[in-house]
Short mmCIF file of N, CA and C in Angstrom, two decimals:
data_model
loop_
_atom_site.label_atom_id
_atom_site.label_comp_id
_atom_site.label_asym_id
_atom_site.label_seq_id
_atom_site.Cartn_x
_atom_site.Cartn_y
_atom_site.Cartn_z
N UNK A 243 232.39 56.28 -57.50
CA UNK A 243 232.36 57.72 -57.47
C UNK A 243 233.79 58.23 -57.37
N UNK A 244 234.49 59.28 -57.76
CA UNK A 244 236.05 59.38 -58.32
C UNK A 244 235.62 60.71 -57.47
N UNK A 245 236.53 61.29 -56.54
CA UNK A 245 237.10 62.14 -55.82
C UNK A 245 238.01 62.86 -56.96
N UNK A 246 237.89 64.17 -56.32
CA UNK A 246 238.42 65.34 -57.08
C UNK A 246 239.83 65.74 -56.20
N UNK A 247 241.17 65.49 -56.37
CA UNK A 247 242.21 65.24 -55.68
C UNK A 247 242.73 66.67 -56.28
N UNK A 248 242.95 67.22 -57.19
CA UNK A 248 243.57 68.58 -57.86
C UNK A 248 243.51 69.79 -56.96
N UNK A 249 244.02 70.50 -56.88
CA UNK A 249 244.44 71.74 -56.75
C UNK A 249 242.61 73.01 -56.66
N UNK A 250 242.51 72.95 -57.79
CA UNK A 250 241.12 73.72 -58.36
C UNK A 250 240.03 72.33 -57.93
N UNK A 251 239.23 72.92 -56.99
CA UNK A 251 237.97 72.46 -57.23
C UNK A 251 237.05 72.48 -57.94
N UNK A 252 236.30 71.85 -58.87
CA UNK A 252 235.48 71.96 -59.74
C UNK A 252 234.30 71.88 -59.45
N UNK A 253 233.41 72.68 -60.00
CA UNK A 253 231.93 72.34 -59.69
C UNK A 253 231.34 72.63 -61.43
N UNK A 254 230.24 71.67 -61.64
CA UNK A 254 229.58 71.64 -63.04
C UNK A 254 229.60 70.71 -63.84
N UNK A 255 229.65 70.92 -65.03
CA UNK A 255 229.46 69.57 -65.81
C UNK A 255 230.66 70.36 -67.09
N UNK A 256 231.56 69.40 -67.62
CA UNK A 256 232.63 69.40 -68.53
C UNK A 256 232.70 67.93 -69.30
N UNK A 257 231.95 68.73 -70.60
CA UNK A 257 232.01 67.37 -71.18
C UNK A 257 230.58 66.13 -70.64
N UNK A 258 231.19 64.94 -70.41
CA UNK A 258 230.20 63.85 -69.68
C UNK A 258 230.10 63.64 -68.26
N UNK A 259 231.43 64.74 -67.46
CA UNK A 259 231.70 64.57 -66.04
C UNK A 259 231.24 65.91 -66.01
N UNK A 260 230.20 65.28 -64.31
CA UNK A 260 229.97 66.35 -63.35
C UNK A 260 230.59 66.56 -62.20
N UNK A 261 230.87 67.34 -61.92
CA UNK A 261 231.55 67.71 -61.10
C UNK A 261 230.81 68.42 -59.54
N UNK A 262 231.00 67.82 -58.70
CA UNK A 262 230.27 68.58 -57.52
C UNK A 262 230.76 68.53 -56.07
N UNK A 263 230.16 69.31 -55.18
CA UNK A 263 230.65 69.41 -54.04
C UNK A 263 229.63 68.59 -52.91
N UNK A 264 229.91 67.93 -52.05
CA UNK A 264 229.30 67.29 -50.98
C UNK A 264 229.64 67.06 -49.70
N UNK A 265 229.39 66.52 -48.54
CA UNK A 265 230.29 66.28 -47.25
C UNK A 265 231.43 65.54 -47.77
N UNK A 266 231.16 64.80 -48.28
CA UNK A 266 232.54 63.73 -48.52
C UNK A 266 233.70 64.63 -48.86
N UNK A 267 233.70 65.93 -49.90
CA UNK A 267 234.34 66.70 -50.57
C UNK A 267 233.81 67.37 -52.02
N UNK A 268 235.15 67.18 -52.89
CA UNK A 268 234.79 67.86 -54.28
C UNK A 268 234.55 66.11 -54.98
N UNK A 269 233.19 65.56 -55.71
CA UNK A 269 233.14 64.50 -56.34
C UNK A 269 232.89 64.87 -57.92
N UNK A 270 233.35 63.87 -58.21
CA UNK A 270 232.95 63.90 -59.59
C UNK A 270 232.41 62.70 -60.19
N UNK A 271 231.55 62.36 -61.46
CA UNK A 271 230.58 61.62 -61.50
C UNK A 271 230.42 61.56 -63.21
N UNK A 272 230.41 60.56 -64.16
CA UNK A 272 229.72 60.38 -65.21
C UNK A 272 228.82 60.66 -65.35
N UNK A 273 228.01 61.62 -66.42
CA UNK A 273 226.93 61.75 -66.69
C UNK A 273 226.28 60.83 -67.15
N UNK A 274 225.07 60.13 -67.50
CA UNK A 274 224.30 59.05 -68.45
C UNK A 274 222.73 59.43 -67.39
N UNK A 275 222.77 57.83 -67.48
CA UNK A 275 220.86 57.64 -67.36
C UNK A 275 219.77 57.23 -68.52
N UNK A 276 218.85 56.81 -68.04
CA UNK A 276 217.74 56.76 -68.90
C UNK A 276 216.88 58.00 -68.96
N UNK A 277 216.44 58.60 -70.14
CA UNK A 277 215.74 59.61 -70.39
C UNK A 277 214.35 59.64 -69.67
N UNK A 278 213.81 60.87 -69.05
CA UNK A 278 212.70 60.76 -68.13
C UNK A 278 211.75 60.31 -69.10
N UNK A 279 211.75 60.73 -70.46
CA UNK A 279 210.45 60.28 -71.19
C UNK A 279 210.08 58.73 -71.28
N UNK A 280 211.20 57.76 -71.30
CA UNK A 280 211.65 56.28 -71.08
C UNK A 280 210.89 55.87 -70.02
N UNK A 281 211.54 56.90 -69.02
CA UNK A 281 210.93 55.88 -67.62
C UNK A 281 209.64 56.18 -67.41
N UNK A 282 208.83 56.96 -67.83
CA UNK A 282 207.89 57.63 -67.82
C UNK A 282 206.67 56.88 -68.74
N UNK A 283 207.06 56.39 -69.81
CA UNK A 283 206.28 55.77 -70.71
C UNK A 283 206.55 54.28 -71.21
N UNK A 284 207.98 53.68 -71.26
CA UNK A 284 208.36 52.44 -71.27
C UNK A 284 207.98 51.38 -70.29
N UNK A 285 207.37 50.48 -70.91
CA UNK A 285 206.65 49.17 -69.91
C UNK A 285 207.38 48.55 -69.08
N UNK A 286 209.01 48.93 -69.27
CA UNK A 286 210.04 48.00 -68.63
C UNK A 286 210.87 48.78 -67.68
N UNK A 287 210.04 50.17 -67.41
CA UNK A 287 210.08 50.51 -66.20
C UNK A 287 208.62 50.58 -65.25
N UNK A 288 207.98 50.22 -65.46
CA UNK A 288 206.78 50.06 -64.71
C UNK A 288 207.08 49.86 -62.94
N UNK A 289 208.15 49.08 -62.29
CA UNK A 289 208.32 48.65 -61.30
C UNK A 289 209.13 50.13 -60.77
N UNK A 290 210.16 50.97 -61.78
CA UNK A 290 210.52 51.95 -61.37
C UNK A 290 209.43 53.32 -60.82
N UNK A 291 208.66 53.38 -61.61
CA UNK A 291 207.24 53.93 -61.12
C UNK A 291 206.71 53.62 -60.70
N UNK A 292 206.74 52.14 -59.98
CA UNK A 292 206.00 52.21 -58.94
C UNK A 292 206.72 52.82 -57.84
N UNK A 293 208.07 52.32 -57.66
CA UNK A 293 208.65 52.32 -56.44
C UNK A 293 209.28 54.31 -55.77
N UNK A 294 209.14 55.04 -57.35
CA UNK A 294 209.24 56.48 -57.44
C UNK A 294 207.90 57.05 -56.83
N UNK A 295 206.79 56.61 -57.35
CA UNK A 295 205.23 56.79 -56.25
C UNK A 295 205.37 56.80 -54.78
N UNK A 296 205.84 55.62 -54.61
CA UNK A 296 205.89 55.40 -52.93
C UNK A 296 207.13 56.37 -52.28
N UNK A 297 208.07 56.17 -52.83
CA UNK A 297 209.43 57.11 -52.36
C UNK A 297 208.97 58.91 -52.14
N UNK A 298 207.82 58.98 -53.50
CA UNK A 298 207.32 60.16 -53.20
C UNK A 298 206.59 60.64 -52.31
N UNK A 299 205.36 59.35 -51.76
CA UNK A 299 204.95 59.62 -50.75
C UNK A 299 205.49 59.43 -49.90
N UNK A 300 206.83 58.82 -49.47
CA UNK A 300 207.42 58.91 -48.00
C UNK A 300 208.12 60.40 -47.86
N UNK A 301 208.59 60.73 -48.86
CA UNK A 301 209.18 62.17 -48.77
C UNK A 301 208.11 63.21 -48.55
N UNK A 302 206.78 63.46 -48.68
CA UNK A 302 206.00 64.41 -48.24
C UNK A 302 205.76 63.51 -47.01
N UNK A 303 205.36 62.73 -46.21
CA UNK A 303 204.87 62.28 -44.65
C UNK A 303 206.40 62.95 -44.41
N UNK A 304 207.87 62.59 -44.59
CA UNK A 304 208.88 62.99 -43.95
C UNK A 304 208.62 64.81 -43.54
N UNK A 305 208.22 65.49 -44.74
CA UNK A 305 208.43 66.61 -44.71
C UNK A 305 207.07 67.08 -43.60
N UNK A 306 206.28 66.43 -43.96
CA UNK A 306 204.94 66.83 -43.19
C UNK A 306 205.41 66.79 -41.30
N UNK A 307 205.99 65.42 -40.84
CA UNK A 307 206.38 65.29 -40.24
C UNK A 307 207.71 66.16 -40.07
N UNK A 308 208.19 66.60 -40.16
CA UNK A 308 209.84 67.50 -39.60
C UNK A 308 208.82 68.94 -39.40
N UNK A 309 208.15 69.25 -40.45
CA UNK A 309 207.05 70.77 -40.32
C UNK A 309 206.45 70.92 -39.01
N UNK A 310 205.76 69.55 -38.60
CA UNK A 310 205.23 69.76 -37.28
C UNK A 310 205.92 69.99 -35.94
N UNK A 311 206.71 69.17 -35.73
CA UNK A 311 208.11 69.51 -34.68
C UNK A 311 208.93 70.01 -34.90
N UNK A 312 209.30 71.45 -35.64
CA UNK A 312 210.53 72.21 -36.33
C UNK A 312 210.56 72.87 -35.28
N UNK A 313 209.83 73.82 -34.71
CA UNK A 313 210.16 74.25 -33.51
C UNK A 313 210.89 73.49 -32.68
N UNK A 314 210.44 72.29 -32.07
CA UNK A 314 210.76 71.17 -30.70
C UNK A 314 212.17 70.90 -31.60
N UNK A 315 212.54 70.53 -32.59
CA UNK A 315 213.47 70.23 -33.09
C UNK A 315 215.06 70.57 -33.74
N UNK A 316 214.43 71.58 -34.57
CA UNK A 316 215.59 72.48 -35.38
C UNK A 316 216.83 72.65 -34.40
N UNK A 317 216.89 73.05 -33.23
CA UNK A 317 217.99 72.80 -32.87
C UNK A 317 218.75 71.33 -32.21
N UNK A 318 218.00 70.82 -32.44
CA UNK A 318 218.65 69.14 -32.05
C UNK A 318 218.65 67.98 -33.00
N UNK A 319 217.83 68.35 -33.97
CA UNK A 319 218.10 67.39 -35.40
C UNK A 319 219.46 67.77 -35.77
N UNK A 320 220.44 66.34 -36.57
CA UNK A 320 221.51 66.40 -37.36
C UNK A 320 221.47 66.84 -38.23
N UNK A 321 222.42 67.08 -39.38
CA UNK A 321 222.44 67.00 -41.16
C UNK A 321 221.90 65.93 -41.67
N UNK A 322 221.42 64.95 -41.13
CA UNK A 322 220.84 63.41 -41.78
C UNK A 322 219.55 63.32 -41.24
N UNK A 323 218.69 64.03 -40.49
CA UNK A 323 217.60 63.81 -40.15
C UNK A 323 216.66 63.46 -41.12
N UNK A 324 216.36 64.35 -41.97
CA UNK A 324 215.53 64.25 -43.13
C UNK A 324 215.43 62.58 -43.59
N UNK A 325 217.01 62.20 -43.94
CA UNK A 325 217.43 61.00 -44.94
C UNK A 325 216.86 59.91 -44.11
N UNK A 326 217.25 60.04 -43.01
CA UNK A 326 217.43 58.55 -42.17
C UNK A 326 215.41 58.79 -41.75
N UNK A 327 214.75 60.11 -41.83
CA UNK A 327 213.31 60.03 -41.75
C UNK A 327 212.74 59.10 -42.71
N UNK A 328 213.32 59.38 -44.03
CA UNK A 328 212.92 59.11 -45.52
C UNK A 328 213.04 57.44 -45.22
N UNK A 329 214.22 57.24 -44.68
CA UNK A 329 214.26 55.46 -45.06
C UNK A 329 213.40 54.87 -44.17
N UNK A 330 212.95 55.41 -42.90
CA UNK A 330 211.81 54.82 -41.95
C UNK A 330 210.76 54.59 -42.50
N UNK A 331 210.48 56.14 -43.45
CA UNK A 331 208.67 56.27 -43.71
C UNK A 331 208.75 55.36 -44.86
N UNK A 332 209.66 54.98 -45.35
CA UNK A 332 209.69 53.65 -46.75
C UNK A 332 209.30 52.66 -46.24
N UNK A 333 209.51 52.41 -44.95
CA UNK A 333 209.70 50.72 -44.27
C UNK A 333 208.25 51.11 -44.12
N UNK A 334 207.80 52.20 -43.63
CA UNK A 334 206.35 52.30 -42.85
C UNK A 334 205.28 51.89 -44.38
N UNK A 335 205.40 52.61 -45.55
CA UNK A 335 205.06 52.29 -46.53
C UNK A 335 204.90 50.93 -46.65
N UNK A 336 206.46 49.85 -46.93
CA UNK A 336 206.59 48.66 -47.22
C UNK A 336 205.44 48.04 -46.59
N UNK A 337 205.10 48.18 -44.97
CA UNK A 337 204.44 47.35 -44.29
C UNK A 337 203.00 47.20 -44.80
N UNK A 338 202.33 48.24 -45.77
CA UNK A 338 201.02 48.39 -45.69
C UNK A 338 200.73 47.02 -46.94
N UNK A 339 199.92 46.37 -45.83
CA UNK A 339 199.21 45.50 -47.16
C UNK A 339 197.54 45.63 -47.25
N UNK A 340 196.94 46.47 -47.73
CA UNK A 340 195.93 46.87 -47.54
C UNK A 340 196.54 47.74 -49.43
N UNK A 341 196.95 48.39 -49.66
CA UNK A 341 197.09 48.66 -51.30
C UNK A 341 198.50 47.79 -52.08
N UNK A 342 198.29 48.09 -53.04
CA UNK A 342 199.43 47.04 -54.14
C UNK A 342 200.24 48.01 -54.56
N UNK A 343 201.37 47.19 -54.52
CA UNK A 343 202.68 48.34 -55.02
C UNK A 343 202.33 49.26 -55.97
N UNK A 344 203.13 50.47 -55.59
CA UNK A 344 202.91 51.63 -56.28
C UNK A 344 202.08 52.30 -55.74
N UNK A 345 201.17 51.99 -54.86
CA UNK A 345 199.86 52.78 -54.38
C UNK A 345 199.56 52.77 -52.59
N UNK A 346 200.79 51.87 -52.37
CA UNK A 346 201.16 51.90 -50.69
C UNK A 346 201.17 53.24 -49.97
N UNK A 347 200.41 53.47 -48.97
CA UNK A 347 200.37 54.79 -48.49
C UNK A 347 201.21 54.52 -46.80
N UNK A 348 201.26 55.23 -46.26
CA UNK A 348 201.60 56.21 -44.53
C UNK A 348 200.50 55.66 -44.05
N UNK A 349 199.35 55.98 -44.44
CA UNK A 349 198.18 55.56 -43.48
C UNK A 349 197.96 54.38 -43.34
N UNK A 350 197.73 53.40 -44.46
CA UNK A 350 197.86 52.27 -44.14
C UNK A 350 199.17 51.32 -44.31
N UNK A 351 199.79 51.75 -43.74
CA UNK A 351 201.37 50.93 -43.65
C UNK A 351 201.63 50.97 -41.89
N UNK A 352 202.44 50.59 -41.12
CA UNK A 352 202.65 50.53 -39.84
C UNK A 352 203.36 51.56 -39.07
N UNK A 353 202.56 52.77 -39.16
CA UNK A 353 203.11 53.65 -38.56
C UNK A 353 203.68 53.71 -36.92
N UNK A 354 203.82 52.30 -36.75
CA UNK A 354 204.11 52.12 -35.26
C UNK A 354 205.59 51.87 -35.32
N UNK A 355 206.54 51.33 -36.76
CA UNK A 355 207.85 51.42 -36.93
C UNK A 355 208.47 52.24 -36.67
N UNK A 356 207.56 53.85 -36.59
CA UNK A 356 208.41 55.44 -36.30
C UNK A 356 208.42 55.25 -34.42
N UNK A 357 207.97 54.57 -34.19
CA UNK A 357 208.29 54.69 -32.68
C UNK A 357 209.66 54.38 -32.23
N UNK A 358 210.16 55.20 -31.88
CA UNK A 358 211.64 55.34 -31.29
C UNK A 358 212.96 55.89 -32.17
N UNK A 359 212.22 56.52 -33.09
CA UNK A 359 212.89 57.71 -33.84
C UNK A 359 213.82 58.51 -33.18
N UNK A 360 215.43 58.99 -33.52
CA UNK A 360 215.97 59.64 -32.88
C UNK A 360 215.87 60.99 -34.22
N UNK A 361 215.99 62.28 -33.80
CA UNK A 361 215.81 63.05 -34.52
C UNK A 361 217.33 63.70 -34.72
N UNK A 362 218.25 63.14 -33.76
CA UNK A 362 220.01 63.43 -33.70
C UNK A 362 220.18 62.08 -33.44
N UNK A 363 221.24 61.34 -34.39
CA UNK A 363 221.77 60.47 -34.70
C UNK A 363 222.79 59.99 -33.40
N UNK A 364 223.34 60.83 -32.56
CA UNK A 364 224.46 61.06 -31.89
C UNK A 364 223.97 61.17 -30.62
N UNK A 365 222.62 61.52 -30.19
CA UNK A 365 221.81 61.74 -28.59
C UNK A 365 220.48 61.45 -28.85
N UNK A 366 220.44 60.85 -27.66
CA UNK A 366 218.86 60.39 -27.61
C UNK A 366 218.09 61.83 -27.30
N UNK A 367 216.53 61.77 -28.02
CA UNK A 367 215.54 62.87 -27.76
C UNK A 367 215.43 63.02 -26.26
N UNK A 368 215.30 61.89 -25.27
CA UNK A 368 215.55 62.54 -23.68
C UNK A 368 216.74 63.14 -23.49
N UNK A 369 217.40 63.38 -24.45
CA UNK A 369 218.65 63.83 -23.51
C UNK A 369 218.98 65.21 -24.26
N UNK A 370 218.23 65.68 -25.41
CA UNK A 370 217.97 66.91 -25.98
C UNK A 370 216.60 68.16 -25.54
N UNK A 371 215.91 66.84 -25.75
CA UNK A 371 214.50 67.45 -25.44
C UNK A 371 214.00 67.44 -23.62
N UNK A 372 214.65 68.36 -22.80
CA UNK A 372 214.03 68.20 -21.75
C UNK A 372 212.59 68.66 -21.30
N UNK A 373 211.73 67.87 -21.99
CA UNK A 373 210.50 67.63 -21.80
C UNK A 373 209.40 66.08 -21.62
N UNK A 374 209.16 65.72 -20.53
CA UNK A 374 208.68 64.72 -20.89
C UNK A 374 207.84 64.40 -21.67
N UNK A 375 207.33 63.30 -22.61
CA UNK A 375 206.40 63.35 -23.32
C UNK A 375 205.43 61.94 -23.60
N UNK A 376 204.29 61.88 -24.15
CA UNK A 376 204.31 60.57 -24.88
C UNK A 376 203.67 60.68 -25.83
N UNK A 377 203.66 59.38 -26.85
CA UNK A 377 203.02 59.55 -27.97
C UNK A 377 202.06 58.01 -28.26
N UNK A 378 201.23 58.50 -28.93
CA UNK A 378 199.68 57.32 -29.17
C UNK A 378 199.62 57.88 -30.72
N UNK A 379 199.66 56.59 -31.29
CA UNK A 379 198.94 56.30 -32.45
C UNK A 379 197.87 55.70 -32.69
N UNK A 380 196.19 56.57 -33.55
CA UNK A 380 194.94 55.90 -33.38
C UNK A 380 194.99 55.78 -34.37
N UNK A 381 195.06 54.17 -35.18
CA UNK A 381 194.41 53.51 -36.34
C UNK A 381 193.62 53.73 -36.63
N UNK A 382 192.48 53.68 -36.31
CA UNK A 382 191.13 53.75 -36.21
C UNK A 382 190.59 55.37 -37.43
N UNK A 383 191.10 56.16 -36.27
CA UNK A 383 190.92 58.06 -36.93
C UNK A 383 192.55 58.12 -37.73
N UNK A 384 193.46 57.55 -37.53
CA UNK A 384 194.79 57.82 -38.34
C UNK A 384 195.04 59.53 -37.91
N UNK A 385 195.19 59.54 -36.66
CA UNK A 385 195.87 60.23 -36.03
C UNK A 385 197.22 60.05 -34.67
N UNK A 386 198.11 60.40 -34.77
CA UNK A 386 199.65 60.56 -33.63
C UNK A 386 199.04 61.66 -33.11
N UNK A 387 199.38 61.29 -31.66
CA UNK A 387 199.00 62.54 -30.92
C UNK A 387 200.18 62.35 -29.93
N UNK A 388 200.88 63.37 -29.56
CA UNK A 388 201.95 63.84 -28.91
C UNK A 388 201.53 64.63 -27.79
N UNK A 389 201.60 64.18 -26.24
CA UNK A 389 201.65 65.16 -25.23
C UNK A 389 202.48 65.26 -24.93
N UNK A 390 203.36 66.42 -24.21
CA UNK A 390 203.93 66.36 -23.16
C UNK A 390 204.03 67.97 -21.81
N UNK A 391 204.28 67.15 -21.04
CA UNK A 391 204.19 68.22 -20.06
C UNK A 391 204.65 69.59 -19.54
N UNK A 392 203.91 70.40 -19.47
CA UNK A 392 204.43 71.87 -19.10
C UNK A 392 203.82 72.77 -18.26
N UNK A 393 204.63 72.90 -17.52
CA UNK A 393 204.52 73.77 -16.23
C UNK A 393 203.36 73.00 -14.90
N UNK A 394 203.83 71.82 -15.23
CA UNK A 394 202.78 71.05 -14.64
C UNK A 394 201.24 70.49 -14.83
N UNK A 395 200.92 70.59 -15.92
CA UNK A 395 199.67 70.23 -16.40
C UNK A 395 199.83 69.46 -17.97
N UNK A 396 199.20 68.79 -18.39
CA UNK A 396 199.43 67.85 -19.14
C UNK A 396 198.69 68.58 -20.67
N UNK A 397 199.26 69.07 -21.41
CA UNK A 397 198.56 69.66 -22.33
C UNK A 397 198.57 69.20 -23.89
#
């Protein structure tokens, strides 16, 4: 990836280089790729569709998951929360052997890998979240259930 060192920052596409902005800085990048219709219909991506299926379903459990604790959270999640969610719920995926690649779900994969999730990279959730809490996962119904305590009663 080639860093944009000049004067003028660029953002867009000129020519075959794109040009863009990110944490790192101003990057810039060759355009190419395989055409979506390729990967989409060519037999010799088959393994790429599978593995775009599953990536898709870890990115809606991620999102499903950040939706439910946005309140408890938004102010103590990093800029990487999302990402470093995404690569968990993949592993949680990987684990399920109960469907065949491409068709690996959240539910049946090991949702017990998300246990001990930090939601800030930099502080532990006890030391953001002053609330005690705990959490149970039921296989069985494929429900997480999250208590924790307030104002003295366990709700």
């Amino acid at each position: 990836m080639a860093k944009q060192n000049g004067i003028i920052p660029l953002q867009g596409t000129i020519g075959n280089i794109t040009f863009y902005k990110s944490k790192a800085g101003y990057l810039a990048r060759e355009k190419g790729g395989v055409s979506a219709n390729r990967i989409a219909t060519d037999p010799a991506f088959a393994r790429t569709r599978e593995n775009t299926a599953e990536f898709g379903r870890a990115g809606k459990a991620c999102k499903m998951l950040l939706t439910a604790f946005r309140t408890l959270v938004m102010n103590i999640k990093d800029s990487y929360t999302s990402s470093r969610l995404c690569r968990e719920m993949v592993k949680v995926i990987k684990a399920d052997a109960v469907n065949v690649r491409g068709q690996r779900n959240v539910i049946d994969g090991e949702a017990e890998l998300l246990k001990g999730f930090e939601f800030n990279s930099n502080s532990r959730l006890e030391a953001t979240l002053f609330a005690p809490y705990t959490a149970a996962i039921d296989r069985v119904t494929g429900t997480l259930q999250v208590d924790y305590l307030y104002s003295g009663r366990l709700t």
